[in-house]
Short mmCIF file of C-alpha atoms in Angstrom, two decimals:
data_model
loop_
_atom_site.label_atom_id
_atom_site.label_comp_id
_atom_site.label_asym_id
_atom_site.label_seq_id
_atom_site.Cartn_x
_atom_site.Cartn_y
_atom_site.Cartn_z
CA MET A 1 0.00 -0.13 -0.01
CA LYS A 2 0.81 3.23 -0.63
CA LYS A 3 2.25 5.59 2.16
CA VAL A 4 -0.91 8.22 1.77
CA PRO A 5 -3.77 5.53 1.99
CA ILE A 6 -1.58 3.83 4.96
CA VAL A 7 -1.74 7.05 6.98
CA CYS A 8 -5.35 7.27 6.28
CA LEU A 9 -6.33 3.85 7.05
CA PHE A 10 -4.42 4.67 10.14
CA LEU A 11 -6.45 7.71 10.96
CA ILE A 12 -9.69 6.68 9.99
CA THR A 13 -9.68 3.13 11.93
CA GLY A 14 -8.63 4.84 14.97
CA LEU A 15 -11.35 7.89 14.41
CA ILE A 16 -13.94 5.24 14.02
CA THR A 17 -12.68 2.68 17.11
CA PHE A 18 -12.61 5.95 19.57
CA PHE A 19 -15.40 8.34 18.19
CA PRO A 20 -17.02 8.01 21.38
CA VAL A 21 -14.15 9.99 23.45
CA LEU A 22 -15.32 12.90 21.27
CA GLY A 23 -18.35 13.30 23.30
CA ASN A 24 -16.56 13.19 26.54
CA ASP A 25 -16.07 15.23 28.88
CA PHE A 26 -12.99 16.12 31.40
CA LEU A 27 -12.32 14.55 33.84
CA GLY A 28 -10.12 13.59 36.91
CA ASP A 29 -6.78 15.30 37.02
CA ASP A 30 -7.84 17.31 33.82
CA PHE A 31 -8.93 19.93 36.02
CA GLY A 32 -6.27 20.87 37.84
CA GLN A 33 -4.04 20.68 34.69
CA ILE A 34 -6.64 22.30 31.75
CA VAL A 35 -9.73 23.26 33.28
CA ASN A 36 -8.88 25.40 36.13
CA ASN A 37 -5.33 26.09 35.25
CA PRO A 38 -4.88 29.67 33.52
CA TYR A 39 -1.01 29.18 33.06
CA ILE A 40 -2.23 27.11 29.85
CA ARG A 41 -4.51 30.18 28.43
CA SER A 42 -1.41 31.99 27.28
CA MET A 43 1.63 30.94 25.38
CA LYS A 44 3.44 33.89 26.87
CA ASN A 45 3.30 31.51 29.77
CA PHE A 46 5.39 29.02 27.75
CA PRO A 47 8.82 29.68 29.66
CA ARG A 48 6.70 28.81 33.03
CA PHE A 49 5.98 25.30 31.56
CA PHE A 50 9.89 24.65 32.36
CA GLY A 51 9.65 25.85 35.68
CA GLY A 52 7.58 23.67 37.66
CA SER A 53 5.42 20.78 37.38
CA THR A 54 2.13 20.27 36.36
CA PHE A 55 -0.95 21.05 38.35
CA PHE A 56 -2.25 24.81 39.10
CA VAL A 57 -2.43 25.42 42.82
CA PRO A 58 -3.54 29.14 43.79
CA GLY A 59 -1.05 30.89 45.69
CA TYR A 60 1.61 28.36 44.57
CA PRO A 61 4.75 29.87 42.99
CA ARG A 62 5.06 27.43 40.22
CA LEU A 63 2.85 24.25 38.32
CA PHE A 64 2.70 22.22 41.45
CA GLY A 65 3.28 18.23 41.40
CA ILE A 66 6.49 15.64 41.83
CA TYR A 67 6.55 15.20 38.12
CA TYR A 68 8.27 16.78 35.29
CA LYS A 69 6.46 17.00 32.01
CA PRO A 70 6.83 20.50 30.11
CA VAL A 71 6.28 19.29 26.70
CA LEU A 72 2.48 17.74 28.18
CA ILE A 73 1.33 21.60 29.31
CA THR A 74 2.90 22.69 26.41
CA GLY A 75 0.41 20.69 24.27
CA TYR A 76 -2.34 21.53 26.39
CA ALA A 77 -1.95 25.05 25.88
CA LEU A 78 -1.09 24.66 22.29
CA ILE A 79 -4.66 22.95 21.90
CA TYR A 80 -6.52 25.76 24.07
CA ALA A 81 -4.69 28.60 21.57
CA ALA A 82 -6.40 26.52 18.75
CA PHE A 83 -10.07 25.60 20.31
CA GLY A 84 -10.42 27.15 23.45
CA LEU A 85 -11.82 25.09 26.73
CA SER A 86 -13.55 22.33 24.43
CA PRO A 87 -13.18 18.75 25.31
CA TRP A 88 -13.86 17.48 22.06
CA ALA A 89 -10.92 19.06 20.87
CA PHE A 90 -8.24 17.89 23.46
CA HIS A 91 -9.65 14.45 22.53
CA LEU A 92 -9.69 14.81 18.62
CA VAL A 93 -5.65 15.61 19.13
CA GLN A 94 -5.14 12.66 21.46
CA VAL A 95 -6.91 10.36 18.98
CA VAL A 96 -5.09 11.58 15.93
CA LEU A 97 -1.80 11.39 17.74
CA HIS A 98 -2.38 7.69 18.60
CA ALA A 99 -3.13 6.69 14.85
CA THR A 100 0.23 8.57 14.50
CA ASN A 101 2.09 6.23 16.69
CA ALA A 102 0.54 3.03 14.97
CA TYR A 103 1.82 4.65 12.21
CA LEU A 104 5.22 5.08 13.29
CA ALA A 105 4.87 1.56 15.03
CA TYR A 106 4.38 -0.03 11.46
CA ARG A 107 7.26 2.01 9.68
CA ILE A 108 9.48 0.01 12.71
CA LEU A 109 7.62 -3.15 12.24
CA ARG A 110 8.23 -3.36 8.60
CA HIS A 111 11.59 -2.90 8.44
CA TYR A 112 11.18 -6.52 10.21
CA PHE A 113 8.74 -8.02 9.07
CA PRO A 114 7.26 -6.63 6.12
CA ASP A 115 4.24 -9.35 5.49
CA TRP A 116 2.82 -8.56 8.75
CA ALA A 117 3.75 -4.97 9.72
CA LEU A 118 0.48 -3.51 9.25
CA TRP A 119 -1.89 -5.79 11.13
CA LEU A 120 0.04 -5.54 13.99
CA ALA A 121 0.37 -1.92 14.01
CA LEU A 122 -3.15 -2.01 13.64
CA ILE A 123 -4.01 -4.47 16.80
CA PHE A 124 -1.64 -1.49 18.39
CA LEU A 125 -4.01 1.09 17.34
CA VAL A 126 -7.27 -0.47 18.27
CA HIS A 127 -6.43 -2.45 21.19
CA PRO A 128 -8.63 -1.92 24.04
CA ILE A 129 -5.93 -1.88 26.54
CA ASN A 130 -4.46 1.38 25.21
CA THR A 131 -8.29 2.76 25.59
CA GLU A 132 -7.12 4.41 29.09
CA ALA A 133 -4.42 6.20 27.44
CA VAL A 134 -6.24 7.51 24.31
CA ALA A 135 -9.69 8.57 26.06
CA TYR A 136 -8.48 10.44 29.12
CA ILE A 137 -6.98 13.79 28.30
CA ALA A 138 -4.29 13.75 31.61
CA ASN A 139 -2.99 10.35 29.89
CA LEU A 140 -1.84 12.64 26.68
CA GLN A 141 1.63 12.37 28.21
CA ASP A 142 1.70 8.40 27.10
CA ILE A 143 0.90 9.43 23.77
CA LEU A 144 3.51 12.11 23.53
CA PHE A 145 6.48 10.55 24.78
CA VAL A 146 5.94 7.25 23.12
CA MET A 147 5.38 9.40 19.90
CA PHE A 148 8.79 11.23 20.23
CA GLY A 149 10.20 7.89 21.07
CA LEU A 150 8.95 6.14 17.88
CA ILE A 151 10.33 9.33 15.89
CA SER A 152 13.91 9.12 17.35
CA VAL A 153 13.70 5.02 16.40
CA ASN A 154 12.77 5.79 12.97
CA LEU A 155 15.63 8.10 12.45
CA TYR A 156 18.04 5.66 13.29
CA LEU A 157 16.95 2.39 12.32
CA GLY A 158 18.44 0.48 9.52
CA ARG A 159 21.06 2.62 9.26
CA GLU A 160 24.92 2.45 8.71
CA PHE A 161 25.77 5.46 8.71
CA ILE A 162 23.82 8.48 10.39
CA LYS A 163 25.25 12.42 9.65
CA PRO A 164 25.34 14.78 12.42
CA GLY A 165 22.28 16.17 11.49
CA ARG A 166 20.38 13.25 12.29
CA TRP A 167 21.93 12.70 15.32
CA VAL A 168 21.08 15.95 16.56
CA ALA A 169 17.43 15.01 15.76
CA ILE A 170 17.91 12.05 17.52
CA GLY A 171 18.74 13.41 20.83
CA LEU A 172 16.27 16.43 20.36
CA THR A 173 13.35 13.78 19.99
CA LEU A 174 14.30 11.51 23.10
CA LEU A 175 14.78 15.01 24.77
CA LEU A 176 11.33 15.42 24.23
CA SER A 177 10.14 12.13 24.77
CA LEU A 178 11.90 12.87 28.45
CA PHE A 179 9.75 16.17 28.51
CA SER A 180 6.84 14.49 27.78
CA LYS A 181 7.09 11.57 30.60
CA GLU A 182 9.97 10.54 32.75
CA THR A 183 9.42 7.25 30.93
CA GLY A 184 11.01 8.24 27.64
CA LEU A 185 14.39 7.09 29.39
CA LEU A 186 13.46 3.77 28.13
CA PHE A 187 14.04 4.74 24.71
CA GLY A 188 17.65 5.84 25.28
CA LEU A 189 17.98 2.29 26.63
CA LEU A 190 16.27 1.09 23.58
CA ALA A 191 18.73 2.58 21.53
CA ILE A 192 21.60 1.51 23.20
CA ALA A 193 20.27 -2.21 22.88
CA TYR A 194 19.53 -1.29 18.96
CA SER A 195 23.39 -0.46 18.71
CA LEU A 196 24.27 -3.58 20.40
CA ILE A 197 22.68 -6.08 18.73
CA TYR A 198 22.52 -4.63 15.12
CA ALA A 199 24.92 -1.49 14.69
CA ARG A 200 28.27 -1.72 16.76
CA LYS A 201 29.62 1.62 15.20
CA GLN A 202 26.44 3.43 16.46
CA LEU A 203 27.19 2.79 19.87
CA SER A 204 29.23 5.80 20.76
CA GLY A 205 26.77 8.05 19.15
CA HIS A 206 23.99 7.12 20.98
CA LEU A 207 25.69 7.27 23.99
CA ILE A 208 26.59 11.24 23.76
CA THR A 209 22.97 12.25 22.29
CA ILE A 210 21.23 10.05 25.80
CA SER A 211 24.04 11.69 27.60
CA GLY A 212 23.36 15.19 26.13
CA SER A 213 19.55 14.74 26.39
CA LEU A 214 20.00 13.31 30.01
CA ALA A 215 21.78 16.87 31.26
CA GLY A 216 19.51 18.59 29.01
CA TYR A 217 16.74 16.85 31.11
CA ALA A 218 18.21 17.12 34.46
CA PHE A 219 19.39 20.45 33.90
CA PHE A 220 15.60 21.94 33.25
CA ARG A 221 13.97 19.45 36.00
CA PHE A 222 16.40 19.89 38.97
CA ALA A 223 18.10 23.60 37.99
CA VAL A 224 15.27 25.58 36.51
CA ALA A 225 12.14 23.65 38.05
CA GLY A 226 13.61 22.53 41.13
CA LEU A 227 11.84 19.32 40.84
CA GLY A 228 13.62 16.05 43.15
CA VAL A 229 12.93 12.52 42.60
CA ASN A 230 9.80 11.73 44.66
CA SER A 231 6.74 9.36 44.53
CA GLY A 232 3.98 9.94 46.05
CA ASN A 233 2.44 8.59 49.15
CA PHE A 234 -1.29 9.24 48.38
CA THR A 235 -1.80 5.23 47.06
CA PRO A 236 -1.42 1.76 49.18
CA ILE A 237 1.16 0.83 46.72
CA SER A 238 3.17 3.72 46.86
CA ASN A 239 3.24 2.89 50.95
CA ALA A 240 3.89 -0.44 50.54
CA SER A 241 7.39 -2.03 51.37
CA LEU A 242 9.54 -3.33 48.85
CA SER A 243 8.98 -6.87 49.80
CA GLU A 244 5.32 -6.44 49.88
CA ARG A 245 5.64 -4.73 45.94
CA VAL A 246 7.86 -8.08 44.98
CA PHE A 247 4.93 -10.30 45.98
CA ASN A 248 2.74 -8.50 43.86
CA ILE A 249 4.67 -9.14 40.74
CA PRO A 250 2.97 -12.31 39.78
CA ASN A 251 -0.44 -10.37 40.40
CA ILE A 252 0.68 -7.65 37.81
CA VAL A 253 2.09 -9.88 34.76
CA TRP A 254 -1.50 -11.97 35.25
CA TYR A 255 -3.46 -8.74 34.87
CA TYR A 256 -1.30 -7.37 31.77
CA ALA A 257 -1.76 -11.16 30.46
CA LYS A 258 -5.27 -11.61 30.65
CA THR A 259 -6.04 -8.27 29.43
CA LEU A 260 -3.94 -8.16 26.53
CA VAL A 261 -5.35 -12.19 25.28
CA PHE A 262 -8.63 -11.19 26.69
CA PRO A 263 -9.79 -7.48 27.55
CA LEU A 264 -13.24 -7.98 28.30
CA LYS A 265 -12.81 -6.41 32.15
CA LEU A 266 -11.25 -3.35 31.51
CA GLY A 267 -10.83 -0.49 34.33
CA ILE A 268 -8.72 1.93 36.09
CA TYR A 269 -7.06 0.79 39.66
CA PRO A 270 -8.07 -2.82 38.56
CA LEU A 271 -6.04 -4.68 41.43
CA ASN A 272 -5.41 -4.21 44.60
CA LEU A 273 -2.21 -4.43 46.94
CA ILE A 274 -2.13 -8.16 48.37
CA GLU A 275 -0.13 -9.49 51.11
CA LYS A 276 0.81 -12.82 49.29
CA PRO A 277 1.03 -13.96 46.04
CA GLY A 278 -1.16 -16.07 44.42
CA LEU A 279 -0.71 -19.44 42.48
CA VAL A 280 -2.33 -17.69 39.15
CA GLY A 281 0.04 -15.54 39.00
CA PHE A 282 3.46 -17.62 39.47
CA VAL A 283 1.91 -20.04 37.11
CA THR A 284 1.37 -16.91 34.59
CA LEU A 285 5.20 -16.24 34.84
CA ALA A 286 5.86 -19.62 34.69
CA ILE A 287 3.77 -19.84 31.20
CA ILE A 288 5.70 -16.64 30.24
CA ILE A 289 8.99 -18.18 30.40
CA PHE A 290 7.96 -20.95 28.78
CA LEU A 291 6.47 -19.21 25.80
CA GLY A 292 9.76 -17.19 25.56
CA VAL A 293 12.14 -19.91 25.10
CA VAL A 294 9.31 -21.35 22.35
CA GLY A 295 9.26 -18.26 20.61
CA GLY A 296 13.01 -18.14 20.58
CA TYR A 297 13.08 -21.22 19.14
CA LEU A 298 10.43 -20.92 16.79
CA ALA A 299 11.85 -17.33 15.31
CA GLY A 300 14.89 -19.36 14.18
CA LYS A 301 16.14 -16.78 11.66
CA LYS A 302 14.39 -13.67 13.17
CA PHE A 303 15.88 -14.67 16.54
CA ILE A 304 17.92 -11.62 16.75
CA HIS A 305 14.80 -9.80 16.22
CA PHE A 306 12.89 -11.50 18.92
CA VAL A 307 15.61 -10.47 20.95
CA PHE A 308 15.54 -6.78 20.09
CA PHE A 309 11.47 -6.88 20.60
CA GLY A 310 12.15 -9.06 23.77
CA ILE A 311 14.38 -6.46 25.41
CA TRP A 312 11.40 -3.54 24.36
CA PHE A 313 8.62 -5.53 25.89
CA LEU A 314 10.44 -6.55 28.72
CA MET A 315 12.02 -3.10 29.59
CA GLY A 316 8.54 -1.72 29.44
CA LEU A 317 6.94 -4.31 31.21
CA GLY A 318 9.66 -4.24 34.15
CA ALA A 319 9.50 -0.33 34.42
CA HIS A 320 6.12 -0.68 35.54
CA LEU A 321 6.06 -4.00 38.12
CA GLN A 322 6.27 -1.77 41.19
CA ILE A 323 10.42 -2.50 41.91
CA PHE A 324 10.18 1.97 42.46
CA PRO A 325 6.72 2.39 43.68
CA LEU A 326 4.11 4.47 41.52
CA ASP A 327 0.88 6.00 42.26
CA ALA A 328 -1.35 2.67 41.22
CA LEU A 329 -0.22 -1.00 41.37
CA ALA A 330 -1.13 -1.42 37.77
CA ALA A 331 -2.86 0.87 34.92
CA ASP A 332 -3.71 0.09 31.22
CA ARG A 333 -2.13 3.11 30.24
CA TRP A 334 1.42 1.56 30.96
CA PHE A 335 1.07 -1.15 28.58
CA TYR A 336 1.15 1.76 25.69
CA PHE A 337 5.24 1.30 25.03
CA PRO A 338 5.99 -2.74 25.96
CA LEU A 339 2.84 -3.04 23.50
CA VAL A 340 4.90 -2.12 20.72
CA GLY A 341 7.57 -4.49 21.68
CA GLY A 342 4.93 -7.44 22.40
CA LEU A 343 4.07 -7.19 18.87
CA GLY A 344 7.22 -7.22 17.61
CA ILE A 345 7.88 -10.36 19.31
CA LEU A 346 4.38 -12.06 18.04
CA GLY A 347 6.21 -10.72 14.42
CA GLY A 348 9.06 -12.69 15.08
CA VAL A 349 7.35 -15.92 15.67
CA ILE A 350 5.09 -16.24 12.69
CA ASN A 351 6.01 -18.61 10.54
CA PHE A 352 3.25 -18.94 8.04
CA LYS A 353 1.87 -17.21 5.08
CA LYS A 354 -1.03 -15.34 4.75
CA SER A 355 -4.15 -16.97 3.02
CA ARG A 356 -7.76 -16.22 3.14
CA VAL A 357 -8.65 -17.93 6.04
CA VAL A 358 -6.02 -16.26 7.80
CA VAL A 359 -6.46 -12.90 6.69
CA THR A 360 -10.55 -13.25 7.59
CA GLY A 361 -9.34 -14.46 11.02
CA LEU A 362 -7.42 -10.97 11.46
CA ILE A 363 -9.92 -9.00 10.23
CA VAL A 364 -12.66 -10.66 12.61
CA ILE A 365 -9.70 -9.88 15.69
CA LEU A 366 -9.20 -6.60 14.49
CA ILE A 367 -13.37 -6.03 14.67
CA GLY A 368 -13.68 -7.24 17.99
CA LEU A 369 -10.99 -5.58 19.11
CA SER A 370 -12.27 -2.36 17.69
CA TRP A 371 -15.45 -2.84 19.06
CA ARG A 372 -14.69 -3.54 22.48
CA SER A 373 -12.27 -0.34 22.58
CA PHE A 374 -15.33 1.68 21.04
CA VAL A 375 -17.75 0.63 23.67
CA ARG A 376 -14.69 0.82 26.35
CA SER A 377 -14.37 4.78 25.61
CA GLY A 378 -17.75 5.49 26.75
CA ASP A 379 -16.87 4.58 30.27
CA PHE A 380 -15.00 7.88 29.83
CA LYS A 381 -17.75 9.87 29.75
CA ASN A 382 -17.14 11.78 33.18
CA SER A 383 -15.67 10.76 36.31
CA LEU A 384 -18.83 9.72 37.84
CA VAL A 385 -19.94 7.45 34.80
CA LEU A 386 -16.03 5.86 35.09
CA ALA A 387 -16.07 5.38 38.68
CA GLN A 388 -19.62 3.67 38.67
CA HIS A 389 -18.54 1.17 36.16
CA ASP A 390 -14.89 0.54 37.31
CA ILE A 391 -16.20 -0.17 40.50
CA ARG A 392 -18.05 -3.16 39.77
CA LEU A 393 -14.92 -4.85 38.91
CA ASN A 394 -12.81 -4.04 41.87
CA PRO A 395 -15.13 -2.74 44.59
CA ASN A 396 -12.32 -2.78 47.39
CA SER A 397 -10.76 0.17 45.72
CA PRO A 398 -9.99 2.97 47.74
CA GLU A 399 -9.41 5.37 44.79
CA LEU A 400 -12.72 4.63 42.88
CA GLU A 401 -14.24 5.11 46.32
CA SER A 402 -12.67 8.39 46.49
CA ILE A 403 -13.49 9.22 42.84
CA LEU A 404 -17.21 8.46 43.70
CA GLY A 405 -17.05 10.63 47.00
CA GLY A 406 -15.81 13.28 45.28
CA GLU A 407 -17.93 13.21 42.66
CA TYR A 408 -21.39 12.81 44.55
CA LEU A 409 -19.64 15.67 46.97
CA ALA A 410 -19.61 18.17 43.78
CA ARG A 411 -23.19 16.90 43.16
CA GLY A 412 -24.70 17.43 46.59
CA SER A 413 -25.40 14.37 47.72
CA TYR A 414 -23.50 14.67 50.95
CA MET A 415 -24.55 11.35 52.56
CA GLN A 416 -23.55 9.31 49.86
CA ALA A 417 -20.34 11.24 49.55
CA THR A 418 -19.77 10.95 52.98
CA GLU A 419 -20.15 7.18 52.80
CA HIS A 420 -18.12 6.80 49.59
CA LEU A 421 -15.47 9.18 51.12
CA SER A 422 -15.48 7.29 54.84
CA ARG A 423 -15.31 3.79 53.18
CA SER A 424 -12.29 4.97 51.19
CA LEU A 425 -10.42 6.13 54.30
CA ALA A 426 -11.41 2.81 55.95
CA LEU A 427 -9.45 0.85 52.97
CA PHE A 428 -6.37 3.16 52.82
CA PRO A 429 -6.21 6.61 55.62
CA ASN A 430 -3.16 7.84 54.05
CA ASN A 431 -4.33 9.89 51.35
CA GLY A 432 -5.08 13.83 52.15
CA ASN A 433 -6.83 14.80 49.60
CA VAL A 434 -9.91 12.19 50.63
CA TRP A 435 -9.70 13.52 54.16
CA TYR A 436 -10.01 16.71 52.73
CA ASN A 437 -13.31 16.06 50.37
CA LEU A 438 -14.57 14.20 53.76
CA GLY A 439 -14.06 17.51 55.95
CA VAL A 440 -16.04 19.48 53.10
CA THR A 441 -18.80 17.15 53.26
CA TYR A 442 -19.06 17.34 57.22
CA GLN A 443 -18.56 20.95 57.04
CA LYS A 444 -21.72 20.78 54.49
CA ARG A 445 -23.59 18.74 57.07
CA LYS A 446 -22.97 21.22 59.51
CA MET A 447 -20.77 18.43 61.87
CA PHE A 448 -17.84 20.97 62.40
CA PRO A 449 -16.06 19.16 65.02
CA GLU A 450 -16.11 16.14 62.38
CA ALA A 451 -14.96 18.87 59.71
CA ILE A 452 -12.23 20.06 61.40
CA LYS A 453 -10.74 16.87 62.36
CA ALA A 454 -10.72 15.67 58.85
CA TYR A 455 -8.91 18.89 57.17
CA GLU A 456 -6.51 18.30 60.23
CA GLU A 457 -5.54 15.18 58.93
CA SER A 458 -5.62 16.40 55.34
CA ILE A 459 -3.20 18.71 56.38
CA ALA A 460 -0.95 16.08 58.20
CA ARG A 461 -0.92 13.54 55.06
CA GLY A 462 -0.55 16.35 52.45
CA ARG A 463 -0.67 20.13 52.90
CA TYR A 464 -3.84 20.27 50.95
CA PHE A 465 -3.82 24.34 50.31
CA GLN A 466 -7.48 23.86 50.56
CA SER A 467 -7.54 22.39 53.76
CA PHE A 468 -5.75 25.13 55.14
CA GLU A 469 -8.32 27.51 53.43
CA ASN A 470 -11.26 25.89 54.59
CA LEU A 471 -9.94 25.18 58.25
CA ALA A 472 -8.99 28.46 58.64
CA ARG A 473 -11.98 30.04 57.07
CA LEU A 474 -14.13 27.97 59.58
CA TYR A 475 -12.49 28.84 62.78
CA LEU A 476 -13.13 32.68 61.37
CA ALA A 477 -16.66 31.55 61.03
CA LEU A 478 -16.55 30.35 64.26
CA GLN A 479 -15.09 33.22 66.12
CA GLU A 480 -12.08 31.41 66.99
CA TYR A 481 -9.79 34.08 65.49
CA GLU A 482 -6.12 33.45 66.95
CA THR A 483 -6.82 29.68 65.89
CA ALA A 484 -8.14 31.01 62.22
CA GLU A 485 -4.92 33.29 61.94
CA LYS A 486 -2.86 30.61 63.01
CA VAL A 487 -4.03 28.02 60.52
CA ALA A 488 -3.46 30.33 57.59
CA SER A 489 -0.11 31.47 58.74
CA ASP A 490 0.87 27.81 58.71
CA GLY A 491 -0.73 27.52 55.29
CA LEU A 492 1.07 30.68 53.88
CA LYS A 493 4.23 28.97 54.64
CA TYR A 494 3.74 26.94 52.08
CA TYR A 495 1.64 28.68 49.79
CA PRO A 496 2.99 32.59 50.41
CA ALA A 497 0.54 33.64 47.52
CA ASN A 498 -2.60 32.33 48.40
CA ASN A 499 -5.87 34.75 48.25
CA GLY A 500 -7.71 32.95 50.52
CA LEU A 501 -5.08 32.49 52.96
CA LEU A 502 -3.87 35.94 53.33
CA LEU A 503 -7.81 37.17 53.64
CA VAL A 504 -8.69 35.04 56.22
CA THR A 505 -4.80 36.49 58.00
CA ALA A 506 -6.20 40.05 57.47
CA ILE A 507 -9.42 39.61 59.06
CA ALA A 508 -8.40 37.52 61.70
CA TYR A 509 -5.97 40.42 62.93
CA TYR A 510 -8.97 42.60 62.77
CA LYS A 511 -11.03 40.74 64.46
CA THR A 512 -8.18 40.53 67.29
CA GLU A 513 -7.67 44.06 67.28
CA ASP A 514 -4.13 43.96 65.88
CA GLN A 515 -4.86 46.86 63.63
CA ALA A 516 -1.33 47.48 62.20
CA MET A 517 -0.58 43.30 61.06
CA ALA A 518 -4.29 43.52 59.59
CA VAL A 519 -3.44 46.37 57.52
CA SER A 520 -0.39 44.96 56.37
CA GLN A 521 -2.17 41.17 55.53
CA ALA A 522 -4.60 43.72 53.39
CA GLU A 523 -2.35 45.65 51.61
CA ARG A 524 -0.10 42.54 50.57
CA LEU A 525 -3.24 40.88 49.51
CA VAL A 526 -4.22 43.66 47.18
CA ARG A 527 -0.74 44.09 45.94
CA LEU A 528 -1.46 40.03 44.65
CA ASN A 529 -4.47 40.56 43.95
CA PRO A 530 -6.05 43.93 43.34
CA SER A 531 -9.38 42.39 42.94
CA GLU A 532 -12.67 44.72 43.86
CA TYR A 533 -13.50 42.55 46.42
CA ASN A 534 -10.07 42.75 48.02
CA ARG A 535 -9.56 46.50 47.60
CA GLY A 536 -13.21 46.65 49.69
CA VAL A 537 -11.57 44.56 52.39
CA LEU A 538 -8.44 46.84 52.74
CA ASP A 539 -10.67 50.11 52.71
CA TYR A 540 -13.17 48.43 55.52
CA ILE A 541 -9.85 47.71 57.95
CA SER A 542 -8.30 50.63 57.35
CA ASN A 543 -11.22 52.61 57.92
CA ARG A 544 -12.02 50.41 60.91
CA LYS A 545 -15.63 49.63 59.50
CA PRO A 546 -17.59 46.41 60.82
CA ILE A 547 -16.84 43.18 59.04
CA ASN A 548 -20.01 40.35 59.05
CA ILE A 549 -18.41 36.95 58.69
CA SER A 550 -20.96 34.77 57.15
CA SER A 551 -21.92 31.52 59.63
CA PRO A 552 -19.88 28.23 58.17
#
């Protein structure tokens, strides 16, 4: 097939398969990174994308978070500049980029398996395990890091001699992959594996470009953004010991194996931490090792390709087996990179020719996979629909209970919110954000002592700015002015420009008749945010007018 028709084939197939996502809303992390993030609303903020993480937090001097993904935020800003805050536009771009990745994977697979590359790449395009990466806007990071990485592979694939300009392009795409997601490092390791297997003369060039990309990434992450190497402690697996995480490896491998072969039950947060490994997991590991040996034998003359794609697959899988704790036990989006390697392994062991029966069978498989992805895409309609569906598959997930609680809270169903948030904390009590939502729920129900305790637990576990602000405002409304000032001042140590915390301190000082401090804080408030409301507060305090505080 010609290049243009093949590109169109991937694009049209991708749009049909994932068509439901175009009608989906923002959900989850989309709000902190896109909807409520003023930074992405102007490309003038481009330098700021490299000076922090990805989440907007009021009063925090830069984008908040523990990960460094400036290309992701730049991508959001570009989409916003073109289409505004329209969910369909973000989804459309993500689907198109996924189709692009399928085409890039096709070009790589075609180099080794020209007879089967198109079919293998189409499997990558429509496989349901990729739906989470395609349908959830926050997972654009996975699409981007793989896209830039696949471009880098295509730049050096099959070339005996690489010109200096191409080496620069390889290094740049590796850097962009790293800037999209830290996992882009795997493409650097893959380049080293490629040179050792196929092109020893390229090894020094790859080592230089990889070193340059890593140096550039390290400079921007550590020196410019000031982000260290951290992992969150807000999920069970991130709090588990190394031995506990190792015990769960067979369970993780079993999940990916069954989802790859029979992707019927799909869900975010599909697994829970187990204390002891089960027999099924060990059997799965044994079967995979056995199939690896058999596959190596069947590969025959293609054994060297089998090894290369086996390294690709194992690197991608191994990076997500919890040797280093991640923020979930398993996630379909984490199979996006290793799936290309897995399909390459499959290409290496296929030793039969295409026939009418084989082609018919492949078409049936592709239609079945595409339909499952089509249906699964609809589950991402919004956070409530997604959590209600997925919790039926994993009813003991603290993460899904938390999502449900937050959604019911947003909809004013406070009793249901309390039920789900309490259950989430019973399953895992160390998530400060869940404690915050529970505090809001109790406050809405006028259960103030319970709300205070929940906010304090949230602050102790995560120093959430909302918890400082809500707790300080609650004490202010309860006329406990000194306590309100103390809580707000503690919060300002972490969020020095937070409007709500500055407002509380100004009013608390005013109510305790510390006029000088009250005026000072009100003036600082106006300097940072000269809104009409804040100027009014300054006027009231400066002229000693009475300030009425609404009931909590």
